[in-house]
GROMACS .gro file of C-alpha atoms in nm:
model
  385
    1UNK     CA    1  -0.753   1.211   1.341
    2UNK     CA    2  -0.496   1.386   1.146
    3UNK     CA    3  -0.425   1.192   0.829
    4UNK     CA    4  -0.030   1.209   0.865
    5UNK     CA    5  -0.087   0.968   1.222
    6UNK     CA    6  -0.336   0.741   0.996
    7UNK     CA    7  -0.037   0.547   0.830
    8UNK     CA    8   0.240   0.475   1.121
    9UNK     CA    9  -0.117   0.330   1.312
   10UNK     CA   10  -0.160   0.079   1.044
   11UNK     CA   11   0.183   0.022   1.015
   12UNK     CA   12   0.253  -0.078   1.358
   13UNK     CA   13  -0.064  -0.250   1.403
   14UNK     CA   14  -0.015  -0.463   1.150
   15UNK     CA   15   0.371  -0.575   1.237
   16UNK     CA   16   0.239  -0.656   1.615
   17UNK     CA   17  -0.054  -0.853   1.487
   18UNK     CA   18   0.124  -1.087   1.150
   19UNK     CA   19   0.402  -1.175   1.396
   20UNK     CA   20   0.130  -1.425   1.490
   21UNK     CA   21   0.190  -1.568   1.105
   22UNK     CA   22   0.543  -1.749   1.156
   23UNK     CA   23   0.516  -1.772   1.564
   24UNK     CA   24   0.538  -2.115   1.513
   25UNK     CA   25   0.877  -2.118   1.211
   26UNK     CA   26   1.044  -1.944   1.507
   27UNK     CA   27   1.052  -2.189   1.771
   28UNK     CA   28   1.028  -2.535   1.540
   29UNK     CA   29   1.344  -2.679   1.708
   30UNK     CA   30   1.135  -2.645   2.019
   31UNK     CA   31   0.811  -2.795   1.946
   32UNK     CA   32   0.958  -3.101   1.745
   33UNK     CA   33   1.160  -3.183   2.097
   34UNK     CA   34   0.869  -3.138   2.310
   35UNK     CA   35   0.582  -3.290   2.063
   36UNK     CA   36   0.794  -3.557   1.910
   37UNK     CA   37   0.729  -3.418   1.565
   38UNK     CA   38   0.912  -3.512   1.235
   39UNK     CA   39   1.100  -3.252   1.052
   40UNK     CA   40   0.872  -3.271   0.774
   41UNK     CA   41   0.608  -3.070   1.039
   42UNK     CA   42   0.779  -2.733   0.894
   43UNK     CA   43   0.543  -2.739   0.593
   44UNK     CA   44   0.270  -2.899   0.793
   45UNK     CA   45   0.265  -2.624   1.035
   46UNK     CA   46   0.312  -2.343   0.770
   47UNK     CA   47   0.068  -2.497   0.489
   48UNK     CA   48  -0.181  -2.521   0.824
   49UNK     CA   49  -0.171  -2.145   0.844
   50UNK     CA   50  -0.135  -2.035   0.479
   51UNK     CA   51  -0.477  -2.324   0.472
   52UNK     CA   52  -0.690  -2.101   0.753
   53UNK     CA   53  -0.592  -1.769   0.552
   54UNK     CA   54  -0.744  -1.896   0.233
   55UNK     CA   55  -1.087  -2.028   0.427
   56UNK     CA   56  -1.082  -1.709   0.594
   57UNK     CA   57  -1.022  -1.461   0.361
   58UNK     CA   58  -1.255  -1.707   0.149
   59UNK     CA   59  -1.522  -1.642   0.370
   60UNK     CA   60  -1.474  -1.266   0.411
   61UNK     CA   61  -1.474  -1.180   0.045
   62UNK     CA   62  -1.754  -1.396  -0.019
   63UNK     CA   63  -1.947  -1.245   0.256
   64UNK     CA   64  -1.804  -0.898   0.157
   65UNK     CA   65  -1.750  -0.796   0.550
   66UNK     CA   66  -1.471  -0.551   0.536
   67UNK     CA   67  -1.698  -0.381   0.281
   68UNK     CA   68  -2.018  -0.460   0.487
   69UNK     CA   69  -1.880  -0.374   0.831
   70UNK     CA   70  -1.634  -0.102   1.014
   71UNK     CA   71  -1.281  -0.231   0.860
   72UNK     CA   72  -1.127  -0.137   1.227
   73UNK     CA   73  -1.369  -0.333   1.404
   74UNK     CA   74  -1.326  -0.644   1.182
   75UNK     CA   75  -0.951  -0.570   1.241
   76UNK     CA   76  -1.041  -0.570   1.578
   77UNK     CA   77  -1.223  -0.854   1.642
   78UNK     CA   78  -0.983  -1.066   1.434
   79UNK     CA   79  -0.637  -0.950   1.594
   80UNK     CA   80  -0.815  -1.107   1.941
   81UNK     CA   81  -0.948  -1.415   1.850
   82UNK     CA   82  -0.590  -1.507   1.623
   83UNK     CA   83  -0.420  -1.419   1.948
   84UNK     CA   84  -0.602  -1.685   2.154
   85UNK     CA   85  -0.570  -1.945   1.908
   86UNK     CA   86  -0.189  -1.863   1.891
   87UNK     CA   87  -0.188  -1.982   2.240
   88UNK     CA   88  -0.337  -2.325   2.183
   89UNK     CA   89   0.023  -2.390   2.124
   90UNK     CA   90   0.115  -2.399   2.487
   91UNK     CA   91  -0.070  -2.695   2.560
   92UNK     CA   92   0.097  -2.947   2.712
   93UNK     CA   93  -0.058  -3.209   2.543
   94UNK     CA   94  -0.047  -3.132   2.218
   95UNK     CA   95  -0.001  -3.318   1.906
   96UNK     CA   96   0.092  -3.297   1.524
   97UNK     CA   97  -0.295  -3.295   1.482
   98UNK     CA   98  -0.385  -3.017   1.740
   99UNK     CA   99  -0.099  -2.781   1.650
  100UNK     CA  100  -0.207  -2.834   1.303
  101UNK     CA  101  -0.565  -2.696   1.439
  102UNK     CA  102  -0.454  -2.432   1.612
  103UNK     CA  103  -0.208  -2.294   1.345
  104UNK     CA  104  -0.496  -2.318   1.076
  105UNK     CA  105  -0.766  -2.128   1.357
  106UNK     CA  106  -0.479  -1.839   1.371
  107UNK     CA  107  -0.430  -1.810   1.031
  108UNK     CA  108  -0.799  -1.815   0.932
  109UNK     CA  109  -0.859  -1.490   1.162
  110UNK     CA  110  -0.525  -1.316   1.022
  111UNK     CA  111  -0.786  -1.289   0.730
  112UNK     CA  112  -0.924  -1.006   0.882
  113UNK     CA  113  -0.597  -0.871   0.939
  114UNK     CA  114  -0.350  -0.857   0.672
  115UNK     CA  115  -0.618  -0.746   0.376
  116UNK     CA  116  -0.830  -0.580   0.583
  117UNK     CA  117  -0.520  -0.349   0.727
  118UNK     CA  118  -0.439  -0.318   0.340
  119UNK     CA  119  -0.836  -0.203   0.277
  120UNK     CA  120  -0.825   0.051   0.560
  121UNK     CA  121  -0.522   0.197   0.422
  122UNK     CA  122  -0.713   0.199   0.060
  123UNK     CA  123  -0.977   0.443   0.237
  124UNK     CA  124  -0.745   0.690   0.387
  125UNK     CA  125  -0.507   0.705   0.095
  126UNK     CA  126  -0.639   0.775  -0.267
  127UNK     CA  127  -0.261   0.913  -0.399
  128UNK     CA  128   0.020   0.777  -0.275
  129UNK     CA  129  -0.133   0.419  -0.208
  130UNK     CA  130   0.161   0.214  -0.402
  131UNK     CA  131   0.396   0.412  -0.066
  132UNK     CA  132   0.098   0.372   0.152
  133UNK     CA  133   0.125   0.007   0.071
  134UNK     CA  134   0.439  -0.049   0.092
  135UNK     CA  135   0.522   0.013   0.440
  136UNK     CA  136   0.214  -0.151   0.511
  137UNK     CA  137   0.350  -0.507   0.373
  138UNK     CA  138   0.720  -0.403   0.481
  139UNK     CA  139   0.505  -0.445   0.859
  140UNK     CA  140   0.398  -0.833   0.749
  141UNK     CA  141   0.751  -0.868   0.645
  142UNK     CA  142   0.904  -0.747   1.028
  143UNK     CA  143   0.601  -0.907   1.213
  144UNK     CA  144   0.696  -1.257   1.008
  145UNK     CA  145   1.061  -1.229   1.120
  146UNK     CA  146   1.017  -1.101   1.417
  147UNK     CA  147   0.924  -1.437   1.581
  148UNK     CA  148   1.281  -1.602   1.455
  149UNK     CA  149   1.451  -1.256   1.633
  150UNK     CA  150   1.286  -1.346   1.954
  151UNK     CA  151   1.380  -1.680   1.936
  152UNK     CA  152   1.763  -1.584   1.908
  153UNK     CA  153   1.702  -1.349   2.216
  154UNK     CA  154   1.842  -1.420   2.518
  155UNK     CA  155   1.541  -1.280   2.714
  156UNK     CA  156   1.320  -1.601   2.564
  157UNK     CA  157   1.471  -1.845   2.739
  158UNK     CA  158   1.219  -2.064   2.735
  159UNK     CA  159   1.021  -2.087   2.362
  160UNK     CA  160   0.691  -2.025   2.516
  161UNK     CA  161   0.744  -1.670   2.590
  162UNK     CA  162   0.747  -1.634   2.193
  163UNK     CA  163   0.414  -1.778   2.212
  164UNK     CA  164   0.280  -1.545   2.464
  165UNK     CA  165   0.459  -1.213   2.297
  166UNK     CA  166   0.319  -1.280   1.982
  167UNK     CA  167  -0.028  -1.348   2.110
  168UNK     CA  168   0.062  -1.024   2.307
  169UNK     CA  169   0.118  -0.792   2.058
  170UNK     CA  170  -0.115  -0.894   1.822
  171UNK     CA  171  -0.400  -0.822   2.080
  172UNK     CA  172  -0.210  -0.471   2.118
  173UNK     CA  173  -0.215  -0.379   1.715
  174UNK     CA  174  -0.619  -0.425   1.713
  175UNK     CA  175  -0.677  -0.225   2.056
  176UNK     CA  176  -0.434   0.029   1.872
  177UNK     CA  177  -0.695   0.021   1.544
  178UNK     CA  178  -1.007   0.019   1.689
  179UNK     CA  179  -0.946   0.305   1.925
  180UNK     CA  180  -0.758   0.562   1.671
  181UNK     CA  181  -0.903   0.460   1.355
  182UNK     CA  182  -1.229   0.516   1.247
  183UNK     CA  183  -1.393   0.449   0.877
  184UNK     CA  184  -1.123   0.622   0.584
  185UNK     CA  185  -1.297   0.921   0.389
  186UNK     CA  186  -1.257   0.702   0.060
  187UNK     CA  187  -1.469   0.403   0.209
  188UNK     CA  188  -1.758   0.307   0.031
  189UNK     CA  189  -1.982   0.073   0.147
  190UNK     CA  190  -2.157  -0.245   0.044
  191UNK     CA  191  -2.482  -0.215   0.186
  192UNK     CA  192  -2.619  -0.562   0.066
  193UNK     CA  193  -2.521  -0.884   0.081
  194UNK     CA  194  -2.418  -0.994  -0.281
  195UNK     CA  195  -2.289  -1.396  -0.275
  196UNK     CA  196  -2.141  -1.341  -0.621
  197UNK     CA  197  -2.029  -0.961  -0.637
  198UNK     CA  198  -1.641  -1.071  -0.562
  199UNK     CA  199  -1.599  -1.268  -0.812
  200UNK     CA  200  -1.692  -1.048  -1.075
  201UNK     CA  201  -1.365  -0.839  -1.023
  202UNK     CA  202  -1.186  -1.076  -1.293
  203UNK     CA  203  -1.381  -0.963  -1.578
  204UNK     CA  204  -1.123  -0.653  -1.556
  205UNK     CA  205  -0.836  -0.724  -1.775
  206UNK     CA  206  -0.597  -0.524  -1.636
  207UNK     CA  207  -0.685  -0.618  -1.295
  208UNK     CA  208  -0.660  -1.019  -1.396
  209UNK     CA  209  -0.320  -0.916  -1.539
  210UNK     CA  210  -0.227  -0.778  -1.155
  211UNK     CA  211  -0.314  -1.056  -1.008
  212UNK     CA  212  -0.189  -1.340  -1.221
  213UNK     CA  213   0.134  -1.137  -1.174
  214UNK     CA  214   0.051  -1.163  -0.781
  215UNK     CA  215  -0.015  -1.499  -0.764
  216UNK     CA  216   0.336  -1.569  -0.955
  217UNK     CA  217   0.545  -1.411  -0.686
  218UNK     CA  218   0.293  -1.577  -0.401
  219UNK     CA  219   0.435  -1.926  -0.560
  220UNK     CA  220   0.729  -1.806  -0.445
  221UNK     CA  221   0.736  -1.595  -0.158
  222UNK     CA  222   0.632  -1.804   0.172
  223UNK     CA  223   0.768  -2.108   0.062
  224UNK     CA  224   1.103  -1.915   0.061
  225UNK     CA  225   1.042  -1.765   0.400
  226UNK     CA  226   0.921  -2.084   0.548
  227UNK     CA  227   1.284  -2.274   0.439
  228UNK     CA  228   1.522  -2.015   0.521
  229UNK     CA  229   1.609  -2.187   0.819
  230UNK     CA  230   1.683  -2.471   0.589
  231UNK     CA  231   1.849  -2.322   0.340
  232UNK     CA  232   2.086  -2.226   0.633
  233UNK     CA  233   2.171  -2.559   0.787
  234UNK     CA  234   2.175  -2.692   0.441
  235UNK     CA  235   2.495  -2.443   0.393
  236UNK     CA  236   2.613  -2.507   0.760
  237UNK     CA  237   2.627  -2.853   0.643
  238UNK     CA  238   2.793  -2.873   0.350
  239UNK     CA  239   3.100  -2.616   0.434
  240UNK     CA  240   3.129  -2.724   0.817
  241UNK     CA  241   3.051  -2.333   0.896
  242UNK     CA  242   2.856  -2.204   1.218
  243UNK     CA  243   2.568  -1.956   1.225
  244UNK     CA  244   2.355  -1.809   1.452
  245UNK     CA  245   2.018  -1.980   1.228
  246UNK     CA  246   1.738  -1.762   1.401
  247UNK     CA  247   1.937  -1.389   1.394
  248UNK     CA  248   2.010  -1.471   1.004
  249UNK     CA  249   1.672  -1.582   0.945
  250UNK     CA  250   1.492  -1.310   1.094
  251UNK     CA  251   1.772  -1.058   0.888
  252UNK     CA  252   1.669  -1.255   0.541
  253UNK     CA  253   1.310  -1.222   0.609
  254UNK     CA  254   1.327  -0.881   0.757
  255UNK     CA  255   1.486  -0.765   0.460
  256UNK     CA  256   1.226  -0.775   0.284
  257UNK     CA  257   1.042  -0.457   0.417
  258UNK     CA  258   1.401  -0.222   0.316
  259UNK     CA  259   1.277  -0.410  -0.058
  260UNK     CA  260   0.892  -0.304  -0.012
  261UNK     CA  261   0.993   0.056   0.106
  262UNK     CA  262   1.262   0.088  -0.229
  263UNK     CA  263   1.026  -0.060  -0.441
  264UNK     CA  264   0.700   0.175  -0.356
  265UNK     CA  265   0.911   0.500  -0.396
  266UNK     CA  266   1.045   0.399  -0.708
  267UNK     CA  267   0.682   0.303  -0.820
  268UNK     CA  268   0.634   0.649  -0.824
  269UNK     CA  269   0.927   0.765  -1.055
  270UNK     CA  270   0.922   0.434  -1.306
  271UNK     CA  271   0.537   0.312  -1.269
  272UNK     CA  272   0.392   0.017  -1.060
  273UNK     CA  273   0.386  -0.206  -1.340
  274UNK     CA  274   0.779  -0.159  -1.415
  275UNK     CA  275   0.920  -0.209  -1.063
  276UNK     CA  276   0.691  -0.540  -0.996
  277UNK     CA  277   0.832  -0.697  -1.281
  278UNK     CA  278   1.180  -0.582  -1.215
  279UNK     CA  279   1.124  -0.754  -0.903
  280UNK     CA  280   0.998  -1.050  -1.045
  281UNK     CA  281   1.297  -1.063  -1.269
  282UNK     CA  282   1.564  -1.035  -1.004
  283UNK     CA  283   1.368  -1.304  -0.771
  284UNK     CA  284   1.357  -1.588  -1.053
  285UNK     CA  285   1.713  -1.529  -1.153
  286UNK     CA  286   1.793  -1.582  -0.746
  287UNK     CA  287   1.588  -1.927  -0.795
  288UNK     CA  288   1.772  -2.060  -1.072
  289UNK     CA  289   2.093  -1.968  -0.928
  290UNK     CA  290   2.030  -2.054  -0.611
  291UNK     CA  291   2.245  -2.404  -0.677
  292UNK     CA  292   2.557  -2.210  -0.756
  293UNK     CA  293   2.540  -2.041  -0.419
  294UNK     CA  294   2.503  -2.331  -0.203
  295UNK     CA  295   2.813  -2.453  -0.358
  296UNK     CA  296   3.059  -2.126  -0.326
  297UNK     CA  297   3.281  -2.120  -0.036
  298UNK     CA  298   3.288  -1.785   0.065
  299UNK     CA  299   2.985  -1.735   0.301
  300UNK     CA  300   2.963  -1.363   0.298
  301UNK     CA  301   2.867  -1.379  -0.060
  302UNK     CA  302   2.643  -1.670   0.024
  303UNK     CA  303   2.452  -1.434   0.269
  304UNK     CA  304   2.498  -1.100  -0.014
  305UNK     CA  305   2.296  -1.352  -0.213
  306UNK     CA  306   2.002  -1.413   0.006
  307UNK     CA  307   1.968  -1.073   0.122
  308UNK     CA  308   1.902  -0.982  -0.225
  309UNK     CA  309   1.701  -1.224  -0.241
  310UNK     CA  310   1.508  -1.168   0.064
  311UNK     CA  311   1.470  -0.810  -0.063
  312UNK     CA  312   1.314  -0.850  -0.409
  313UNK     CA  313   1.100  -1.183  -0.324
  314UNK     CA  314   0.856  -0.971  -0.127
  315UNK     CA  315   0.947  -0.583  -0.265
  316UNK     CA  316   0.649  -0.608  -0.552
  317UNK     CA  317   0.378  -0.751  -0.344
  318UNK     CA  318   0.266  -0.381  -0.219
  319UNK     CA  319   0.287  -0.297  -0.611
  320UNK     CA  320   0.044  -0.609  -0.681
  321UNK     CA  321  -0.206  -0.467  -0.427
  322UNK     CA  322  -0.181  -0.130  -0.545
  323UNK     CA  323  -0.294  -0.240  -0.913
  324UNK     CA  324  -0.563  -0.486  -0.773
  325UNK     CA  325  -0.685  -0.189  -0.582
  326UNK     CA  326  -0.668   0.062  -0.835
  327UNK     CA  327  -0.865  -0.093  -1.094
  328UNK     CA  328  -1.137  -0.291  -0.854
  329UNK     CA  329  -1.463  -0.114  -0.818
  330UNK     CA  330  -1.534   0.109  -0.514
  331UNK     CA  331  -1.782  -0.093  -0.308
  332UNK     CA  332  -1.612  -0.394  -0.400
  333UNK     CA  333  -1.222  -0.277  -0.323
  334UNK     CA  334  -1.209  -0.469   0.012
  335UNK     CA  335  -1.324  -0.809  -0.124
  336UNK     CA  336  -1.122  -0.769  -0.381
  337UNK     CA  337  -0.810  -0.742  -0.221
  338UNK     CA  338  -0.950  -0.998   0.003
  339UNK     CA  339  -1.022  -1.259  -0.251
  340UNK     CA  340  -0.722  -1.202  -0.475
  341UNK     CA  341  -0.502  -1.268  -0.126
  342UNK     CA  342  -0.741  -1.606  -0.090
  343UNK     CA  343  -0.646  -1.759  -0.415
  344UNK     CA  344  -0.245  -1.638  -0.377
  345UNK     CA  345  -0.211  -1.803  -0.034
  346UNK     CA  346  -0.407  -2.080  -0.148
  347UNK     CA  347  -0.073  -2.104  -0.405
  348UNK     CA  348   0.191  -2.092  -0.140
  349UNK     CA  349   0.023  -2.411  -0.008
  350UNK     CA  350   0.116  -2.645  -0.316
  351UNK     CA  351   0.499  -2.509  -0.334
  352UNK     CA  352   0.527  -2.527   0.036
  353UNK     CA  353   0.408  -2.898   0.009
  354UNK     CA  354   0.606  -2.945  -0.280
  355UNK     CA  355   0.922  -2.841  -0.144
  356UNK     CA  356   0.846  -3.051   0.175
  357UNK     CA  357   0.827  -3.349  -0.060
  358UNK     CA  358   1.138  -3.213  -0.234
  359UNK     CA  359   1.337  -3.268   0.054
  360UNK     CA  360   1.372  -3.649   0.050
  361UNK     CA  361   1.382  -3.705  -0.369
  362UNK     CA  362   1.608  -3.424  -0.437
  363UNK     CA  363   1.948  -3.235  -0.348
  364UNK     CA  364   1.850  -3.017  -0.117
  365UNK     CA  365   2.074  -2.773  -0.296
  366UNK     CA  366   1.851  -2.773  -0.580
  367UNK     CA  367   1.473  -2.783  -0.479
  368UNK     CA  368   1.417  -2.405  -0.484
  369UNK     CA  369   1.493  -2.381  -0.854
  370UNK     CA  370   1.105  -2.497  -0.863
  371UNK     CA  371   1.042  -2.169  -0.737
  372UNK     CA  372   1.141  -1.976  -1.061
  373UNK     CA  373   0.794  -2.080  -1.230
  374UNK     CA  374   0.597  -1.842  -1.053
  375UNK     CA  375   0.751  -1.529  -1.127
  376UNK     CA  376   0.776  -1.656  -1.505
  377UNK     CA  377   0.422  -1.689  -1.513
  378UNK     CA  378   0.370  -1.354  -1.311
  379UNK     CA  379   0.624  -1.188  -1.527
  380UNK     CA  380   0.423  -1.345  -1.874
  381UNK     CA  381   0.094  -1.220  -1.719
  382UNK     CA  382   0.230  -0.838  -1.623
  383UNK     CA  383   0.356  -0.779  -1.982
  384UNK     CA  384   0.133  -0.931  -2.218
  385UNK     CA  385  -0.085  -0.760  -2.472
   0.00000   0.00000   0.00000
């Protein structure tokens, strides 16, 4: 295959597959009326899925199978099964406990989806990769949003078409991989089994320094995407204003990928390093002024202020994955995307859980000020000596 048609493959398979990731943020409303849940089964239902991820890609680096095995048939094989476990939400009888189960099954198998779509990527692309990258997460970023835009749609009438489209599309993105893609010309592979080998990556300095900066912004990122909803009614709320909650948070989320897209072509003019932490910078500063904002009046600037935010919370993430890959060692390069991604959603779990508990302590104006200490500590670990 021609290597220009390589990326827009990967691209598009991987924005039909990780709409699977927030299928469930999209239609909450609906599955707290028909479940009887609490409101506080927004984190539950997100911390289930960031959970699965981190056993999953736990599992995968430890077992070094994207390395091991044909990346587009793990793809593959993964995009199917986290498509029938997206389903399990359609049962009529479920509860708190068995949407928790099937949210953590899908997220477990998007393990051999989001990294592994970064590690095929890695194989094709030797220059470039930081661009490469980019619109590769800017895809996560529209297949996470996408299930809020077909919430607001009027063609989903009912919620459990959202369900079904998602499951849909993510079964389309690994038929798309597995047919067009075979192994990348940079690929090498692991021929052995090594229990250990991944976790030897973090005796490289400068790739420890990449991902402490990663896991910052990961303290960060989801559990902004999962409360954008919130962060909306908590506005709606205090100024008595109307807005269409699922349009704006698809549009806030969606953002993001415009961010990843600016922020891999500038890599190339100011360095990967640079651009991450000028991310970082303007994300933080967004957290700790996040209480000013909720307070203003005027709700265009309100929404000027989250779509900045929106676009630099996620616009360094391809930059993180570009340094992890660029300084892990060949055989190893898929695990060690994999495993770096393990211990960074295993992060989003605790703020996501912390913010839940946040909600009935604190203002709700002034929980995601917490948010800030990630991309301090990312920003410390970038720039250090």
């Amino acid at each position: 295959m021609q290597k220009k048609k390589v990326l827009p493959i990967i691209v598009l398979s991987q924005f039909f597959c990780t709409s699977l990731w927030f299928a469930g943020n999209g239609v909450l409303d609906e599955l707290i009326s028909d479940y009887n849940l609490k409101i506080q089964a927004l984190g539950h239902l997100v911390s289930a899925v960031q959970f699965g991820f981190i056993l999953g890609t736990l599992l995968f680096a430890t077992l070094t199978i994207a390395d091991r095995y044909s990346p587009s048939k793990v793809f593959f094989t993964s995009a199917v099964i986290a498509a029938i476990f997206n389903l399990g939400m359609l049962w009529e009888g479920n509860t708190l406990l068995t949407l928790v189960g099937s949210r953590f099954l899908t997220g477990f198998f998007l393990a051999g989806i989001y990294p592994v779509g970064m590690k095929i990527a890695a194989d094709y692309f030797k220059e470039g990769l930081g661009r490469s990258l980019s619109f590769l997460v800017g895809a996560l970023v529209l297949g996470t949003a996408l299930p809020h835009l077909l919430a607001d749609s009027s063609l989903f009438t009912q919620w459990k078409w959202v369900i079904i489209s998602t499951s849909f599309l993510s079964f389309a993105g690994g038929v798309l991989v597995v047919l067009n893609l075979s192994d990348g010309p940079y690929r090498k592979s692991a021929q052995q089994l090594k229990l250990q080998a991944a976790f030897t990556i973090f005796k490289n300095q400068e790739l420890k320094k990449a991902a402490l900066g990663y896991f910052g912004h990961m303290w960060e990122l989801y559990a902004f995407w999962a409360f954008v909803p919130l962060i909306f009614k908590t506005y709606q709320e205090l100024h008595q204003v109307v807005l269409p909650i699922s349009l704006w948070s698809f549009i806030i989320i969606a953002i993001g990928s415009v961010g990843c897209v600016i922020g891999g072509i500038c890599s190339e003019y100011f360095g990967l390093k640079k651009v991450a932490s000028w991310s970082l910078f303007i994300s933080c500063l967004c957290c700790l002024l996040s209480p000013l904002f909720f307070y203003q009046p005027y709700t265009s600037v309100f929404l000027v202020f989250l779509l900045i935010w929106g676009m630099t919370v996620i616009a360094d993430s391809p930059l993180f994955s570009t340094l992890v890959a660029n300084h892990a060692d060949g055989p190893l390069k898929g695990s060690a995307l994999t495993l770096v991604n393990c211990i960074g959603f295993a992060i989003t779990i605790l703020s996501i859980q912390l913010l839940n508990s946040f909600q009935g302590s604190y203002p709700l104006t002034s929980i995601y000020m917490m948010l800030g200490i990630g991309p301090m500590v990312g920003l410390w670990a970038l720039n250090k000596k």
